[in-house]
Short mmCIF file of C-alpha atoms and ligand atoms in Angstrom, two decimals:
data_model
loop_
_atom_site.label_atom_id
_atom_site.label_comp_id
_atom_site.label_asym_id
_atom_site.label_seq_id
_atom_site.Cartn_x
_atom_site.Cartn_y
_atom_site.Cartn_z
CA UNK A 1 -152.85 -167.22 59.00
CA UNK A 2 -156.33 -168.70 58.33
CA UNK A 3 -157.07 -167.26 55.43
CA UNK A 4 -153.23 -168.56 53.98
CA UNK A 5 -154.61 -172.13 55.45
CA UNK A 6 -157.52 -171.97 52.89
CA UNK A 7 -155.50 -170.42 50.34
CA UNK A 8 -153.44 -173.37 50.51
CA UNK A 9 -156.07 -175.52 50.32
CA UNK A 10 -157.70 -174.03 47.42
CA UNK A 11 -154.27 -174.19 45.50
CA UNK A 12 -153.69 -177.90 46.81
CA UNK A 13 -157.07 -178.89 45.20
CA UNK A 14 -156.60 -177.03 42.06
CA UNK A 15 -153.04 -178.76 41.71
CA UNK A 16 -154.28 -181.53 42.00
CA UNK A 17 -156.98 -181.69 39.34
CA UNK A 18 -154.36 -181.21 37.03
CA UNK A 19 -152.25 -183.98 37.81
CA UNK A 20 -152.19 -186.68 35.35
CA UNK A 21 -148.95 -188.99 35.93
CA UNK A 22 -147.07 -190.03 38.54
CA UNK A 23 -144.60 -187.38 37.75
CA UNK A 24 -146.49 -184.58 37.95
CA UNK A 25 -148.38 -186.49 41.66
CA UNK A 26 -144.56 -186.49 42.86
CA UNK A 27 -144.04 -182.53 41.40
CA UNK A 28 -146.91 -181.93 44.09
CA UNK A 29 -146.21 -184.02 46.62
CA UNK A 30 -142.69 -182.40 46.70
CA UNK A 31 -144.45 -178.55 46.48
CA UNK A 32 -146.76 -179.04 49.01
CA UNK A 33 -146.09 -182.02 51.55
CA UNK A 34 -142.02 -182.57 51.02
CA UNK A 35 -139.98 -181.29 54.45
CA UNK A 36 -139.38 -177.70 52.86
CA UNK A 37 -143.02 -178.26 51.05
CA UNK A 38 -146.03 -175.37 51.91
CA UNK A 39 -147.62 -177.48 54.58
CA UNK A 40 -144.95 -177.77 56.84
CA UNK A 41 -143.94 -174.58 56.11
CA UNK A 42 -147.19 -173.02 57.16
CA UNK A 43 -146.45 -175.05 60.30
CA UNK A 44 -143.49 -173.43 61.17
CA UNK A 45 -145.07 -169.97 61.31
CA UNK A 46 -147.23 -171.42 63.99
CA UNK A 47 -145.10 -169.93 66.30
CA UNK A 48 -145.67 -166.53 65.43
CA UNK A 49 -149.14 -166.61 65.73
CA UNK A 50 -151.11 -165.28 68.96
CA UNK A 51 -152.20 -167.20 71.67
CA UNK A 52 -155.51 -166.46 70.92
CA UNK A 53 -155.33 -167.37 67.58
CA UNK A 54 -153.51 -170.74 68.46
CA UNK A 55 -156.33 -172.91 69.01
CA UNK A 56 -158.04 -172.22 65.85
CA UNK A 57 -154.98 -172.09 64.00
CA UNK A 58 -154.28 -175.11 64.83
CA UNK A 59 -156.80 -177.30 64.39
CA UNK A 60 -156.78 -175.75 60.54
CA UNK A 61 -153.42 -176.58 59.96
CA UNK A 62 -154.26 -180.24 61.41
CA UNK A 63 -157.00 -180.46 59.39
CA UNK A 64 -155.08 -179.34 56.48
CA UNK A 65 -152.27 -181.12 56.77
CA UNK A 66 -153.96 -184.74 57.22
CA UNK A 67 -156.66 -183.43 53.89
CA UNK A 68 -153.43 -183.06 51.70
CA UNK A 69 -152.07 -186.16 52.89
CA UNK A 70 -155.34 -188.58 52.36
CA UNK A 71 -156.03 -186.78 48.82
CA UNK A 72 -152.67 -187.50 47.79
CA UNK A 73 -152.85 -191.02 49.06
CA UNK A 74 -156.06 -191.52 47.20
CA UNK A 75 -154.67 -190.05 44.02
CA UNK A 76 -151.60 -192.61 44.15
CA UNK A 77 -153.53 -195.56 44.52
CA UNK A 78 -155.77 -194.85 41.91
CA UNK A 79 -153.37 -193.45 39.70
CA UNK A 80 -151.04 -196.88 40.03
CA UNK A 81 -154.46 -199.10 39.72
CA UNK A 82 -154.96 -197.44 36.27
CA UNK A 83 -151.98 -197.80 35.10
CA UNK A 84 -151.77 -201.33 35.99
CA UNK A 85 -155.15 -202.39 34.66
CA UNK A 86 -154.22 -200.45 31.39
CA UNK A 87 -150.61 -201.78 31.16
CA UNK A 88 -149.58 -203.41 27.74
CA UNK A 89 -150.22 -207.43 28.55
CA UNK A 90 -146.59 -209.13 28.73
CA UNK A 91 -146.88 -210.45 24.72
CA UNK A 92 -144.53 -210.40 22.25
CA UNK A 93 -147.22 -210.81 19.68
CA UNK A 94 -144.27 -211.18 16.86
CA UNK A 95 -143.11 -214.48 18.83
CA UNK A 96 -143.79 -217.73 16.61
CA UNK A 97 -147.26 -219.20 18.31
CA UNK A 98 -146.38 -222.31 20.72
CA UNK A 99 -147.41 -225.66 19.18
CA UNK A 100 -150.43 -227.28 20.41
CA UNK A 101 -149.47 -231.14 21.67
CA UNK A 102 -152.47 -233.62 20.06
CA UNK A 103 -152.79 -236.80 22.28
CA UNK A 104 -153.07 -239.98 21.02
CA UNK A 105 -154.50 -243.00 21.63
CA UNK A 106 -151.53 -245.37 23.48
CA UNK A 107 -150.69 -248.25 20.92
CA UNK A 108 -152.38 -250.68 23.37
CA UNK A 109 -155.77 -248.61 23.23
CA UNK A 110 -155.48 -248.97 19.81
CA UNK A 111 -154.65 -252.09 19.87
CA UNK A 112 -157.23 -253.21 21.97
CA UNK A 113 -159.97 -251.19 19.70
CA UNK A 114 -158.76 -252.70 16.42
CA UNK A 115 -159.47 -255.93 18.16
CA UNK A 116 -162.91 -255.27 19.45
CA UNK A 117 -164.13 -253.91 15.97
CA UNK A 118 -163.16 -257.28 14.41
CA UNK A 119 -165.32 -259.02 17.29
CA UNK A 120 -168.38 -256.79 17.18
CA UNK A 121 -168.42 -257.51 13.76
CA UNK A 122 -169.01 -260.67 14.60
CA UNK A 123 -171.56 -259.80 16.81
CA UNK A 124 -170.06 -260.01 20.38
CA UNK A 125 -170.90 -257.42 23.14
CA UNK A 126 -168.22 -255.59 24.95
CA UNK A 127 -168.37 -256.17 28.89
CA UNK A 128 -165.85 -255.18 31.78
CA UNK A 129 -165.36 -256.04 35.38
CA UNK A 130 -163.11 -254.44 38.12
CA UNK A 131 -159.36 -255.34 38.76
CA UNK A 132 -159.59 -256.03 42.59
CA UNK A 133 -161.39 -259.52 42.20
CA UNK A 134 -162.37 -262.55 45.23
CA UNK A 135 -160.30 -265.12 44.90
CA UNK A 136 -163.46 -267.26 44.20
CA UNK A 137 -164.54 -265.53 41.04
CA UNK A 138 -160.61 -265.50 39.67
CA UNK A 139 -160.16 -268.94 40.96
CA UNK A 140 -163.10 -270.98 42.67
CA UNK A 141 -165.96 -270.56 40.36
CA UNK A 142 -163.71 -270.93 37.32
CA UNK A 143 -162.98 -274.79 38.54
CA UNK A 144 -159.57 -274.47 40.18
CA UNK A 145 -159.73 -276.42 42.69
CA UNK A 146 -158.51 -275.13 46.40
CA UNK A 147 -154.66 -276.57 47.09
CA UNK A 148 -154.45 -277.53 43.09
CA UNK A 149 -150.69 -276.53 41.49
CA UNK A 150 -153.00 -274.80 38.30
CA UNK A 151 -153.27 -271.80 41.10
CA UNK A 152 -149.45 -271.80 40.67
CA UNK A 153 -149.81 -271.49 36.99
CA UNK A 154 -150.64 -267.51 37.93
CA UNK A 155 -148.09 -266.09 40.53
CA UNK A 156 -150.99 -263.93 42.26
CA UNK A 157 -150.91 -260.19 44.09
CA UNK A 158 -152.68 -261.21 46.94
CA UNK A 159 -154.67 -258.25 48.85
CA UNK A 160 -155.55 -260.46 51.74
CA UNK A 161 -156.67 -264.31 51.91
CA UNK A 162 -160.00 -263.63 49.91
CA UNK A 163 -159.17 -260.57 47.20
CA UNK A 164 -156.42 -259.74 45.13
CA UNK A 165 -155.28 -258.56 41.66
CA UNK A 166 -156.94 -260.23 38.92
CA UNK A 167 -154.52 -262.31 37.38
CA UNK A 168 -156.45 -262.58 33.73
CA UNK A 169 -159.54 -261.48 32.52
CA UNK A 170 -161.56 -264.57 32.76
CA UNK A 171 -163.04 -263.75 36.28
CA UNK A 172 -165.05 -261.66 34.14
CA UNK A 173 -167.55 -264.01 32.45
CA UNK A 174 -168.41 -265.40 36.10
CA UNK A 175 -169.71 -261.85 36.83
CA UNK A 176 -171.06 -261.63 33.59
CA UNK A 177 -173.09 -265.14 33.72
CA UNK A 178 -174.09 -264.62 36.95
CA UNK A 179 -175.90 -261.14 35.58
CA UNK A 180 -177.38 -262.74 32.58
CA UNK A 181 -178.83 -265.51 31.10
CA UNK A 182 -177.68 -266.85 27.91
CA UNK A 183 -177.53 -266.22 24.64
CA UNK A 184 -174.17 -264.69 25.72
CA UNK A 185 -171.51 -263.57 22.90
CA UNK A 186 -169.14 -261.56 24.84
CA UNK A 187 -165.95 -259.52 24.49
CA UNK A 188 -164.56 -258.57 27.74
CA UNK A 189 -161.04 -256.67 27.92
CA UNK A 190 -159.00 -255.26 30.74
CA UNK A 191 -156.24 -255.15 32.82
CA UNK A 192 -154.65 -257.91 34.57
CA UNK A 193 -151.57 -258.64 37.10
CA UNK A 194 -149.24 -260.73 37.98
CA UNK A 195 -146.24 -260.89 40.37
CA UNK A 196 -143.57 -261.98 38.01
CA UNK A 197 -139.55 -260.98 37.48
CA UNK A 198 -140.00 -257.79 34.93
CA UNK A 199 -138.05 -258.41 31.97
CA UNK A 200 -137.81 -257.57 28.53
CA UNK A 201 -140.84 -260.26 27.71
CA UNK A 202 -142.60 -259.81 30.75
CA UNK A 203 -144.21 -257.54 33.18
CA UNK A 204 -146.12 -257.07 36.40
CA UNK A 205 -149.41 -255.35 34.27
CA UNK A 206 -150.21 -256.21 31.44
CA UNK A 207 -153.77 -256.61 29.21
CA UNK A 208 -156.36 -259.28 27.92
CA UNK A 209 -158.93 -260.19 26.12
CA UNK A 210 -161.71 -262.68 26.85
CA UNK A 211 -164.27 -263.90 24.83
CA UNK A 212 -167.33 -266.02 25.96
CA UNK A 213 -169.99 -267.12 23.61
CA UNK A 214 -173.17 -269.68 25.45
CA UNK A 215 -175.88 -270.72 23.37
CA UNK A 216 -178.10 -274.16 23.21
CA UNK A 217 -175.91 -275.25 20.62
CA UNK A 218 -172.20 -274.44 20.17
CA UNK A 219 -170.16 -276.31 18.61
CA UNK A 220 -165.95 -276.15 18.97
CA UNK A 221 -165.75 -275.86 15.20
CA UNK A 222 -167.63 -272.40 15.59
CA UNK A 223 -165.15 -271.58 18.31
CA UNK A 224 -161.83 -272.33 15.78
CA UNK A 225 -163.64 -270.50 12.78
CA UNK A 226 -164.75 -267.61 14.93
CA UNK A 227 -160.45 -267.47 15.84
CA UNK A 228 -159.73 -268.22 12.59
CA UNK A 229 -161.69 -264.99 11.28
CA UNK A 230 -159.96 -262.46 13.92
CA UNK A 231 -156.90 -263.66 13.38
CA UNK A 232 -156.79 -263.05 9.70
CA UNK A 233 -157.83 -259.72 9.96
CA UNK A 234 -155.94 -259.04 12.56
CA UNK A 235 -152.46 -260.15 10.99
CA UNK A 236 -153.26 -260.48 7.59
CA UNK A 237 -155.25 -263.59 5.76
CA UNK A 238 -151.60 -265.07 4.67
CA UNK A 239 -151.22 -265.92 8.46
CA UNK A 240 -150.49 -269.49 9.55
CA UNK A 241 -151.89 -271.13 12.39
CA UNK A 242 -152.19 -274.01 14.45
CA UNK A 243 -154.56 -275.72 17.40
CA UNK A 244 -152.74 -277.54 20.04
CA UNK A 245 -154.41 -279.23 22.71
CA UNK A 246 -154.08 -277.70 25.93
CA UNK A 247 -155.01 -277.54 29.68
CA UNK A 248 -157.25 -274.96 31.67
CA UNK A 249 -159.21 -275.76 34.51
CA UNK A 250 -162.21 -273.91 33.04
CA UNK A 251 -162.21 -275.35 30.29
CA UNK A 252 -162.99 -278.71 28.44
CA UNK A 253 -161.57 -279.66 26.18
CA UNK A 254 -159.38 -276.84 25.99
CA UNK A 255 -156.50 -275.63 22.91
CA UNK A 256 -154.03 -272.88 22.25
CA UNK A 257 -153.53 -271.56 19.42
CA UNK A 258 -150.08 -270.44 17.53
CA UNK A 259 -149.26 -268.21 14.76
CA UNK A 260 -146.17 -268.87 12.92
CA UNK A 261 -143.49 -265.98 13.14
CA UNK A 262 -140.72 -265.22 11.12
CA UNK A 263 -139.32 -261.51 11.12
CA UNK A 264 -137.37 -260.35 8.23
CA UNK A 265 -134.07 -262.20 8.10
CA UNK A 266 -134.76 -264.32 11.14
CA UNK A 267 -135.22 -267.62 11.75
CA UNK A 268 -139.27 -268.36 12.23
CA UNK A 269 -141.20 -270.52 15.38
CA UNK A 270 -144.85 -271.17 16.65
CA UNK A 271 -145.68 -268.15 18.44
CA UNK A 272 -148.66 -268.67 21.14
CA UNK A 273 -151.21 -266.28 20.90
CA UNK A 274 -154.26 -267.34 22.93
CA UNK A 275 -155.96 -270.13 24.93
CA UNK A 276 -159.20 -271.68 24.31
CA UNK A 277 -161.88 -274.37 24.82
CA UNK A 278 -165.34 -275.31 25.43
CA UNK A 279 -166.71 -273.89 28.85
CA UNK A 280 -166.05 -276.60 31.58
CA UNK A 281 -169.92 -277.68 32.76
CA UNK A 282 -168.84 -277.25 36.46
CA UNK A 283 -168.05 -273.62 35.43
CA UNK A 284 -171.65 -273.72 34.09
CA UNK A 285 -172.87 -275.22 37.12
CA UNK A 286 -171.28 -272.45 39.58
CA UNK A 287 -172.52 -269.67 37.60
CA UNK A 288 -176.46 -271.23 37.99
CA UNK A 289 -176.68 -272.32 33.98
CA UNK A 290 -177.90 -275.29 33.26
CA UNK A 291 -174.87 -277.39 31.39
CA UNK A 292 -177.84 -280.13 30.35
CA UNK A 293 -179.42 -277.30 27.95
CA UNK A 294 -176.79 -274.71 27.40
CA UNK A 295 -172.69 -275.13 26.12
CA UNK A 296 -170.38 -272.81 25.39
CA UNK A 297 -166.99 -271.37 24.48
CA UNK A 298 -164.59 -269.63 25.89
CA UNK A 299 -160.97 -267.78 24.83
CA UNK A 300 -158.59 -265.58 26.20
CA UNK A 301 -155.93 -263.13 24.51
CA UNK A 302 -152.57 -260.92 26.40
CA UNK A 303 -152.79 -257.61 23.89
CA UNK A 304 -149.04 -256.90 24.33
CA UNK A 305 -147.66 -259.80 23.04
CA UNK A 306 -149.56 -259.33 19.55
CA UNK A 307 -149.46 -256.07 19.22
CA UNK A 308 -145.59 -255.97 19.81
CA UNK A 309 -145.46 -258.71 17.24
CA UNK A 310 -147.32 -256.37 14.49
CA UNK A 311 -145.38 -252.99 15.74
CA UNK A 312 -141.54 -254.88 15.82
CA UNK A 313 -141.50 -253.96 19.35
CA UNK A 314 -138.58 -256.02 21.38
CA UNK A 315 -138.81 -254.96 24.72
CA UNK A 316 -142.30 -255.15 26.74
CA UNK A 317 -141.37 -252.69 29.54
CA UNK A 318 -141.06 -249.67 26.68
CA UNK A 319 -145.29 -250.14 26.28
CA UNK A 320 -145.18 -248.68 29.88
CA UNK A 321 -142.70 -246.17 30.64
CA UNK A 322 -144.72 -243.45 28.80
CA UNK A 323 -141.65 -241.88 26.95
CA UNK A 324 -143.52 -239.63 24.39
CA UNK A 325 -140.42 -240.14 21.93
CA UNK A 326 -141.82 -244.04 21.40
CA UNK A 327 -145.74 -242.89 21.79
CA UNK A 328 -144.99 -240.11 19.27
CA UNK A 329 -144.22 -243.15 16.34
CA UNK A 330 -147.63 -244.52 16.96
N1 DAH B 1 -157.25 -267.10 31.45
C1 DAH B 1 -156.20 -267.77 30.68
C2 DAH B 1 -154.86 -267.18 31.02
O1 DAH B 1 -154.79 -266.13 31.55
C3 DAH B 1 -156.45 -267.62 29.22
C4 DAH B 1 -157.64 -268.38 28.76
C5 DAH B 1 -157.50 -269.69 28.34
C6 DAH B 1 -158.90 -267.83 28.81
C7 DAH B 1 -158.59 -270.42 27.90
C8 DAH B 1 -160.00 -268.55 28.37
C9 DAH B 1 -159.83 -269.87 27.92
O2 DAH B 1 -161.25 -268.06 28.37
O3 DAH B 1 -160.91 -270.56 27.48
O4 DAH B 1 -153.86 -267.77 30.72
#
């Protein structure tokens, strides 16, 4: 009985160094470990053999029976690990390649970069400042005074009583004069917001441009042909325009300017495109410039507005709802 123990074993291991696929693992498993396989077959005999004998017997027919078992085990695993590692990667390399999406730039990005390449070629500086603002720097220090209906002018997105959501970019030059002492020529763009019905010609969000020029001597004639210069490249040199006198706290005196409109087949109007003026000397005077020795200008520009006006976009909301079918056209 011993020596057919060891003969088994020797078989077992030759067997199984010639096993190459799973079919030919499961051909063994079946010969030697199945229910009618050698192993328990040699167990059955145990009966027959002497008690003597038993003890050893045993403990080689243990020892047998758990070796075949753990090399067969082994053999699986590794067996199924190669195969998987080696396995054909799930391609269907005659498939037509998937397209690669480009981005673009969003049609108010570009916008707002067509805009600031006409103004640094007029040498102005792009700044920014953050959208959370004190109510002093987007109201106080610009000259709106405390329980004055201009405040009204911009229905605010309060935070709390003394921050909120900047309602236009002009908050910006008090951060920026407060930093630095003139000469200032300065473009400053970003985000503004304001708590309004959203409509087809207006909307909660939407962008600006400011510009802010102090020097010893500025004059409001610089300030119209400075206007005057981005506006013609911006819409084309045919454009006509007009000043109107206007009001803004920060500002005195102060203007807006209009472009006249007319789409194809429609009737035209004044369209208006920006405010201006010269900086209001109390503005100055908050900031820590001297208004005796230094003057300056000041304007500020939505983006939308103009650039829907160049693209023959109707509807405001569409320049935020990120469908890809409009951004595609741009
Ligand atoms: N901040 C003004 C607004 O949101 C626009 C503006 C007007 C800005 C005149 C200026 C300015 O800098 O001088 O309506």
């Amino acid at each position: 009985m011993l020596s057919k123990i060891s003969e088994t074993r020797k078989s077992f291991d030759e067997d199984l160094s010639k096993v190459s696929n799973l079919k030919s693992l499961e051909e063994l498993r079946i010969k030697y470990l199945s229910r009618k396989g050698i192993v328990p077959q040699l167990f059955e005999g145990f009966q027959d053999v002497s008690r003597e004998e038993k003890k050893n017997v045993g403990q080689a027919l243990n020892e047998l029976k758990i070796f075949t078992q753990n090399q067969y085990d082994l053999f699986k695993e590794k067996l199924e690990n190669s195969l998987k590692s080696s396995e054909e990667p799930d391609i269907d390399i005659s498939l037509p390649g998937r397209k690669i999406e480009l981005g673009s730039k969003h049609l108010i990005t570009q916008t707002l970069d067509e805009i600031k390449e006409v103004f640094k070629g007029l040498g102005f500086s792009v700044y920014e400042g953050p959208e959370l603002e004190s109510d002093y720097n987007n109201f106080g220090a610009l000259n709106f005074p405390d329980d004055h209906p201009a405040r009204d002018m911009q229905d605010t997105f309060f935070i709390n009583k003394n921050f909120l959501l900047r309602t236009h970019t002009s908050p910006v030059q008090i951060r920026l004069m407060q930093q630095k002492k003139p000469p200032i020529r300065a473009l400053m763009p970003g985000k503004v917001f304001r708590n309004e019905a959203i409509s087809a010609k207006s909307y909660c969000l939407f962008h600006q441009i400011e510009g802010l020029v102090v020097d010893t001597d500025i004059t409001f004639a610089e300030l119209k042909g400075t206007l005057v210069g981005f506006i013609k490249q911006f819409f084309g040199k045919d454009v006509v325009y007009r000043f109107r006198a206007s009001f803004f706290p920060f500002t005195e005196p102060s203007a807006e300017m209009d472009i006249w409109w007319q789409p194809k087949g429609k009737a035209g109007r004044w369209l208006e495109i920006l405010g201006c003026g010269m900086v209001d000397p109390n503005v100055l005077i908050n900031v820590g410039i001297d208004p005796e020795k230094y003057i300056g200008y000041a304007f500020g520009m939505g983006i939308e507005r103009p650039a829907m006006r160049k693209y023959g976009i109707d509807d405001i909301r569409i320049l935020f709802d990120s469908d890809i079918r409009f951004l595609r056209q741009f």
